[in-house]
Short mmCIF file of C-alpha atoms in Angstrom, two decimals:
data_model
loop_
_atom_site.label_atom_id
_atom_site.label_comp_id
_atom_site.label_asym_id
_atom_site.label_seq_id
_atom_site.Cartn_x
_atom_site.Cartn_y
_atom_site.Cartn_z
CA UNK A 229 -33.94 -0.02 -19.29
CA UNK A 230 -32.84 -0.53 -15.74
CA UNK A 231 -31.50 2.38 -13.65
CA UNK A 232 -27.68 2.36 -13.41
CA UNK A 233 -26.22 1.50 -10.01
CA UNK A 234 -25.85 4.22 -7.33
CA UNK A 235 -22.17 3.92 -7.67
CA UNK A 236 -22.29 4.83 -11.42
CA UNK A 237 -24.67 7.67 -10.64
CA UNK A 238 -22.40 8.90 -8.05
CA UNK A 239 -19.47 8.82 -10.32
CA UNK A 240 -21.55 11.43 -12.51
CA UNK A 241 -21.84 13.72 -9.48
CA UNK A 242 -18.61 13.53 -7.39
CA UNK A 243 -14.99 12.07 -7.99
CA UNK A 244 -15.05 8.56 -6.30
CA UNK A 245 -11.90 7.77 -4.27
CA UNK A 246 -11.19 4.37 -2.73
CA UNK A 247 -10.24 4.45 0.93
CA UNK A 248 -7.96 1.43 0.61
CA UNK A 249 -4.64 0.05 -0.31
CA UNK A 250 -6.14 -3.25 -1.34
CA UNK A 251 -4.72 -3.77 -4.92
CA UNK A 252 -7.48 -6.21 -5.93
CA UNK A 253 -10.28 -4.07 -4.56
CA UNK A 254 -8.95 -1.01 -6.45
CA UNK A 255 -8.47 -2.98 -9.64
CA UNK A 256 -12.12 -4.11 -9.43
CA UNK A 257 -13.80 -0.94 -8.29
CA UNK A 258 -11.87 1.48 -10.46
CA UNK A 259 -11.74 4.59 -8.36
CA UNK A 260 -10.11 7.83 -9.62
CA UNK A 261 -7.80 8.24 -6.64
CA UNK A 262 -6.72 6.04 -3.72
CA UNK A 263 -4.95 6.25 -0.40
CA UNK A 264 -2.17 4.59 1.54
CA UNK A 265 -1.26 5.02 5.18
CA UNK A 266 0.58 2.82 7.77
CA UNK A 267 -2.56 0.82 8.54
CA UNK A 268 -3.00 -0.05 4.90
CA UNK A 269 0.71 -0.71 4.28
CA UNK A 270 0.72 -3.07 7.33
CA UNK A 271 -2.42 -4.92 5.92
CA UNK A 272 -0.62 -4.98 2.50
CA UNK A 273 2.20 -6.99 3.99
CA UNK A 274 -0.19 -10.08 4.00
CA UNK A 275 -1.37 -9.61 0.35
CA UNK A 276 0.40 -11.84 -2.17
CA UNK A 277 0.63 -8.96 -4.74
CA UNK A 278 3.12 -7.10 -2.54
CA UNK A 279 5.17 -10.14 -1.59
CA UNK A 280 8.05 -9.31 -3.99
CA UNK A 281 8.18 -5.78 -2.83
CA UNK A 282 8.27 -6.76 0.79
CA UNK A 283 11.01 -9.32 0.29
CA UNK A 284 13.09 -6.85 -1.73
CA UNK A 285 12.79 -4.12 0.90
CA UNK A 286 13.61 -6.48 3.79
CA UNK A 287 16.56 -7.80 1.97
CA UNK A 288 17.77 -4.07 1.44
CA UNK A 289 17.19 -3.59 5.19
CA UNK A 290 19.30 -6.53 6.15
CA UNK A 291 22.13 -5.31 4.15
CA UNK A 292 22.30 -1.91 5.83
CA UNK A 293 24.73 -1.21 8.59
CA UNK A 294 24.41 1.39 11.32
CA UNK A 295 21.59 2.28 13.61
CA UNK A 296 19.02 -0.44 13.48
CA UNK A 297 16.20 1.84 14.34
CA UNK A 298 17.02 4.16 11.39
CA UNK A 299 17.00 1.04 9.17
CA UNK A 300 13.54 0.10 10.44
CA UNK A 301 12.26 3.50 9.77
CA UNK A 302 13.87 3.59 6.22
CA UNK A 303 12.31 0.27 5.38
CA UNK A 304 8.82 1.51 6.43
CA UNK A 305 9.25 4.56 4.20
CA UNK A 306 10.38 2.46 1.36
CA UNK A 307 7.39 0.07 1.70
CA UNK A 308 5.01 3.08 1.91
CA UNK A 309 6.35 4.48 -1.36
CA UNK A 310 6.53 0.89 -2.92
CA UNK A 311 2.86 0.26 -2.06
CA UNK A 312 1.96 3.81 -3.30
CA UNK A 313 3.93 3.34 -6.61
CA UNK A 314 2.16 0.08 -7.24
CA UNK A 315 -1.21 1.67 -6.59
CA UNK A 316 -0.38 4.66 -8.76
CA UNK A 317 -0.39 2.35 -11.80
CA UNK A 318 -4.05 1.35 -11.07
CA UNK A 319 -5.70 4.82 -10.74
CA UNK A 320 -5.82 7.60 -13.24
CA UNK A 321 -5.70 10.18 -10.44
CA UNK A 322 -3.66 10.58 -7.15
CA UNK A 323 -2.37 8.41 -4.40
CA UNK A 324 -2.67 10.14 -0.97
CA UNK A 325 0.56 9.23 1.00
CA UNK A 326 0.53 9.84 4.66
CA UNK A 327 3.55 11.59 6.37
CA UNK A 328 4.54 10.50 9.89
CA UNK A 329 1.61 11.20 12.37
CA UNK A 330 4.00 11.19 15.17
CA UNK A 331 5.48 14.42 13.66
CA UNK A 332 1.93 16.05 13.41
CA UNK A 333 2.97 18.95 15.63
CA UNK A 334 6.23 19.66 13.99
CA UNK A 335 6.04 21.83 10.82
CA UNK A 336 9.78 21.37 9.86
CA UNK A 337 9.77 17.48 10.19
CA UNK A 338 6.57 17.26 8.16
CA UNK A 339 7.88 19.40 5.33
CA UNK A 340 11.21 17.36 5.36
CA UNK A 341 9.32 14.02 5.25
CA UNK A 342 6.99 15.24 2.47
CA UNK A 343 9.95 16.39 0.25
CA UNK A 344 11.80 13.08 0.96
CA UNK A 345 8.62 11.19 -0.10
CA UNK A 346 8.20 13.27 -3.30
CA UNK A 347 11.90 12.54 -4.10
CA UNK A 348 11.49 8.67 -3.45
CA UNK A 349 8.41 8.66 -5.75
CA UNK A 350 10.27 10.48 -8.36
CA UNK A 351 13.08 7.95 -8.09
CA UNK A 352 10.38 5.18 -8.48
CA UNK A 353 9.27 6.94 -11.63
CA UNK A 354 6.04 8.51 -10.18
CA UNK A 355 5.68 12.19 -10.85
CA UNK A 356 4.52 14.50 -8.08
CA UNK A 357 1.27 15.15 -9.93
CA UNK A 358 0.25 11.63 -9.17
CA UNK A 359 0.80 12.13 -5.35
CA UNK A 360 -1.06 13.91 -2.41
CA UNK A 361 0.99 14.24 0.67
CA UNK A 362 -1.37 13.47 3.61
CA UNK A 363 -0.97 15.61 6.66
CA UNK A 364 -3.01 15.85 9.88
CA UNK A 365 -4.71 19.32 10.12
CA UNK A 366 -2.94 20.70 13.29
CA UNK A 367 -1.85 24.33 13.01
CA UNK A 368 1.72 22.89 12.35
CA UNK A 369 0.26 20.79 9.71
CA UNK A 370 -1.48 23.70 8.10
CA UNK A 371 1.81 25.70 8.09
CA UNK A 372 3.64 22.67 6.48
CA UNK A 373 0.99 22.66 3.77
CA UNK A 374 1.46 26.41 3.13
CA UNK A 375 5.27 25.85 2.60
CA UNK A 376 4.78 22.60 0.41
CA UNK A 377 1.97 24.00 -1.72
CA UNK A 378 4.19 26.97 -2.58
CA UNK A 379 6.64 24.42 -3.75
CA UNK A 380 4.24 22.68 -6.03
CA UNK A 381 3.70 19.67 -3.66
CA UNK A 382 -0.04 19.09 -3.43
CA UNK A 383 -1.43 18.26 0.10
CA UNK A 384 -4.36 16.34 1.50
CA UNK A 385 -5.14 17.72 4.99
CA UNK A 386 -6.87 15.08 6.94
CA UNK A 387 -8.66 14.72 10.34
CA UNK A 388 -10.84 17.83 9.71
CA UNK A 389 -13.62 18.25 12.38
CA UNK A 390 -14.02 21.89 12.80
CA UNK A 391 -14.99 24.75 10.32
CA UNK A 392 -11.94 26.95 11.37
CA UNK A 393 -9.66 23.97 10.74
CA UNK A 394 -11.07 23.56 7.21
CA UNK A 395 -10.90 27.24 6.41
CA UNK A 396 -7.33 27.47 7.70
CA UNK A 397 -6.33 24.69 5.18
CA UNK A 398 -8.17 26.50 2.35
CA UNK A 399 -6.27 29.73 3.21
CA UNK A 400 -2.95 27.89 3.23
CA UNK A 401 -3.68 26.79 -0.33
CA UNK A 402 -4.16 23.18 0.41
CA UNK A 403 -5.10 21.08 -2.59
CA UNK A 404 -7.63 19.03 -0.68
CA UNK A 405 -9.14 18.48 2.66
CA UNK A 406 -10.74 15.32 4.13
CA UNK A 407 -13.49 16.10 6.64
CA UNK A 408 -14.37 13.00 8.68
CA UNK A 409 -18.21 12.41 8.48
CA UNK A 410 -18.39 9.19 10.40
CA UNK A 411 -16.06 10.09 13.26
CA UNK A 412 -18.13 13.28 13.91
CA UNK A 413 -21.37 11.20 14.05
CA UNK A 414 -19.56 8.63 16.37
CA UNK A 415 -18.77 11.36 18.86
CA UNK A 416 -22.26 12.72 19.04
CA UNK A 417 -23.76 9.31 19.32
CA UNK A 418 -21.33 8.36 22.07
CA UNK A 419 -22.48 11.49 24.00
CA UNK A 420 -26.12 10.52 23.66
CA UNK A 421 -27.03 12.74 20.63
CA UNK A 422 -28.26 10.41 17.96
CA UNK A 423 -29.66 12.31 15.00
CA UNK A 424 -33.33 11.93 13.96
CA UNK A 425 -32.55 11.60 10.26
CA UNK A 426 -29.71 11.79 7.73
CA UNK A 427 -30.18 15.63 7.23
CA UNK A 428 -29.59 16.16 10.97
CA UNK A 429 -26.37 13.96 10.96
CA UNK A 430 -23.67 16.21 12.34
CA UNK A 431 -21.06 14.90 10.08
CA UNK A 432 -23.24 15.38 7.04
CA UNK A 433 -24.21 18.82 8.06
CA UNK A 434 -20.54 19.75 8.72
CA UNK A 435 -19.39 18.77 5.31
CA UNK A 436 -22.43 20.49 3.56
CA UNK A 437 -21.49 23.69 5.52
CA UNK A 438 -17.77 23.49 4.65
CA UNK A 439 -18.62 22.83 0.98
CA UNK A 440 -21.08 25.85 0.72
CA UNK A 441 -18.53 28.15 2.57
CA UNK A 442 -15.66 27.14 0.23
CA UNK A 443 -17.77 27.66 -2.89
CA UNK A 444 -18.81 31.07 -1.51
CA UNK A 445 -15.31 32.10 -0.97
CA UNK A 446 -14.35 30.83 -4.43
CA UNK A 447 -11.83 28.56 -2.74
CA UNK A 448 -10.16 26.11 -5.21
CA UNK A 449 -9.50 23.60 -2.33
CA UNK A 450 -11.09 20.33 -3.00
CA UNK A 451 -13.60 19.13 -0.35
CA UNK A 452 -13.42 15.27 0.05
CA UNK A 453 -15.81 13.69 2.45
CA UNK A 454 -14.25 10.76 4.32
CA UNK A 455 -14.84 8.24 7.06
CA UNK A 456 -18.34 6.99 6.16
CA UNK A 457 -20.42 4.62 8.38
CA UNK A 458 -23.33 4.12 5.90
CA UNK A 459 -24.25 4.57 2.22
CA UNK A 460 -26.99 7.00 3.52
CA UNK A 461 -24.14 9.51 4.60
CA UNK A 462 -22.57 9.08 1.11
CA UNK A 463 -25.89 9.63 -0.66
CA UNK A 464 -26.54 12.75 1.47
CA UNK A 465 -23.23 14.27 0.16
CA UNK A 466 -23.69 13.46 -3.48
CA UNK A 467 -22.32 16.18 -5.56
CA UNK A 468 -19.43 16.95 -3.01
CA UNK A 469 -16.15 17.50 -4.96
CA UNK A 470 -14.72 14.05 -3.93
CA UNK A 471 -15.80 11.22 -1.67
CA UNK A 472 -13.38 8.57 -0.29
CA UNK A 473 -15.27 5.41 0.31
CA UNK A 474 -14.25 1.98 1.75
CA UNK A 475 -14.59 -1.03 -0.65
CA UNK A 476 -17.48 -2.57 1.30
CA UNK A 477 -19.57 0.57 0.94
CA UNK A 478 -18.53 0.91 -2.62
CA UNK A 479 -19.78 -2.64 -3.22
CA UNK A 480 -23.13 -1.68 -1.59
CA UNK A 481 -23.60 1.35 -3.81
CA UNK A 482 -22.81 -0.79 -6.79
CA UNK A 483 -25.48 -3.31 -5.87
CA UNK A 484 -28.18 -0.64 -5.34
CA UNK A 485 -30.08 0.45 -8.33
CA UNK A 486 -32.27 3.16 -6.73
CA UNK A 487 -32.34 6.83 -7.80
CA UNK A 488 -29.44 8.96 -6.54
CA UNK A 489 -30.27 12.63 -6.62
CA UNK A 490 -27.61 15.38 -6.36
CA UNK A 491 -27.56 16.88 -2.85
CA UNK A 492 -24.70 19.40 -3.08
CA UNK A 493 -24.78 22.19 -5.61
CA UNK A 494 -21.91 24.90 -5.68
CA UNK A 495 -23.29 28.43 -5.28
CA UNK A 496 -21.56 31.39 -6.87
CA UNK A 497 -18.66 32.95 -5.25
CA UNK A 498 -19.56 36.40 -3.54
CA UNK A 499 -16.07 37.90 -3.15
CA UNK A 500 -16.72 39.17 0.31
CA UNK A 501 -13.40 39.97 2.26
CA UNK A 502 -12.43 37.50 5.02
CA UNK A 503 -10.22 37.87 8.00
CA UNK A 504 -7.55 35.37 7.76
CA UNK A 505 -7.09 32.63 10.43
CA UNK A 506 -4.03 32.88 12.56
CA UNK A 507 -2.55 30.51 15.08
CA UNK A 508 -4.46 32.15 18.01
CA UNK A 509 -7.90 31.99 16.35
CA UNK A 510 -7.24 28.43 15.22
CA UNK A 511 -6.20 27.36 18.72
CA UNK A 512 -9.20 29.16 20.37
CA UNK A 513 -11.85 27.74 17.97
CA UNK A 514 -10.48 24.28 18.43
CA UNK A 515 -10.37 24.65 22.21
CA UNK A 516 -14.09 25.76 22.16
CA UNK A 517 -14.97 22.59 20.27
CA UNK A 518 -14.71 19.43 22.48
CA UNK A 519 -15.57 17.04 19.59
CA UNK A 520 -12.96 18.37 17.27
CA UNK A 521 -10.26 18.60 20.01
CA UNK A 522 -10.84 14.99 21.01
CA UNK A 523 -11.22 13.62 17.47
CA UNK A 524 -8.19 15.37 16.23
CA UNK A 525 -5.97 14.09 19.08
CA UNK A 526 -7.27 10.57 18.98
CA UNK A 527 -6.99 10.45 15.20
CA UNK A 528 -3.39 11.48 15.25
CA UNK A 529 -2.83 8.92 18.11
CA UNK A 530 -4.37 6.09 16.05
CA UNK A 531 -2.29 6.99 13.01
CA UNK A 532 0.91 7.17 15.10
CA UNK A 533 0.12 3.81 16.72
CA UNK A 534 -0.43 2.32 13.26
CA UNK A 535 3.01 3.64 12.15
CA UNK A 536 4.55 2.11 15.31
CA UNK A 537 2.87 -1.18 14.47
CA UNK A 538 4.23 -1.15 10.96
CA UNK A 539 7.70 -0.49 12.26
CA UNK A 540 7.38 -3.17 14.80
CA UNK A 541 6.34 -5.70 12.21
CA UNK A 542 9.43 -4.71 10.00
CA UNK A 543 11.69 -4.91 13.13
CA UNK A 544 10.55 -8.60 13.57
CA UNK A 545 11.00 -9.53 10.10
CA UNK A 546 14.55 -7.97 9.79
#
């Protein structure tokens, strides 16, 4: 009897999420959850499976009067929800949907957009239980999540690079956080610090530390490792609550039939009192961490540029 693939072994240890909006890849690889963001929506515009949706939303846009820019933004939102609604039919779990990254430092705007998206999904017949609102983990984003979670809107706080960032999200009651393994490693490698082995990988060590601390605190916030550069990083986090993985790395894990041991085990909660993180501590701890400061800023910037590119594409098609 041959050993099952590492992907099927991983599914026994962690919830596997697809880091893609590629309809065919999701259909083939059968993840529990998936994600959408402006980059993925922009790519989706070239996939035949979304052709009808795109034609319909562009036609809607052409019929609208008033401010052209507002129409472009509205079409971008409608396409985002349209793609997410289609993907929601493929996965048993959740679709993470990103709110505007250019509002990452504006709590009110983030909350308003999240409520709007949840309503648009409801109008498309997708209940809020199928959706995670994806928000950059700035202090303003954490505050937005605190408000949204209290309203029963589950959030995925993304671009997590620092322990204080992660803990602030947990204290705000965030449903899920996405610490970025590969981008942390990228920063250290770019700064001349290549780890000797996978257990020294700073991204792997960071997620292991966050996972252990969340379990020690008895935090219900889900830890979802993200942004992987290799299957070795994924294997080193086997047992993490969730892992979001690109289709090419999912395929590699599916083709490998070696043993995959569990690496992360939840310890018992110890109930020790903790001092809650406030805006000042959050700012100070991030300021003292050049990697997290740089990666959070460049991550938001890249997401915002992708949103601009999506809107640009829509503008030209209208």
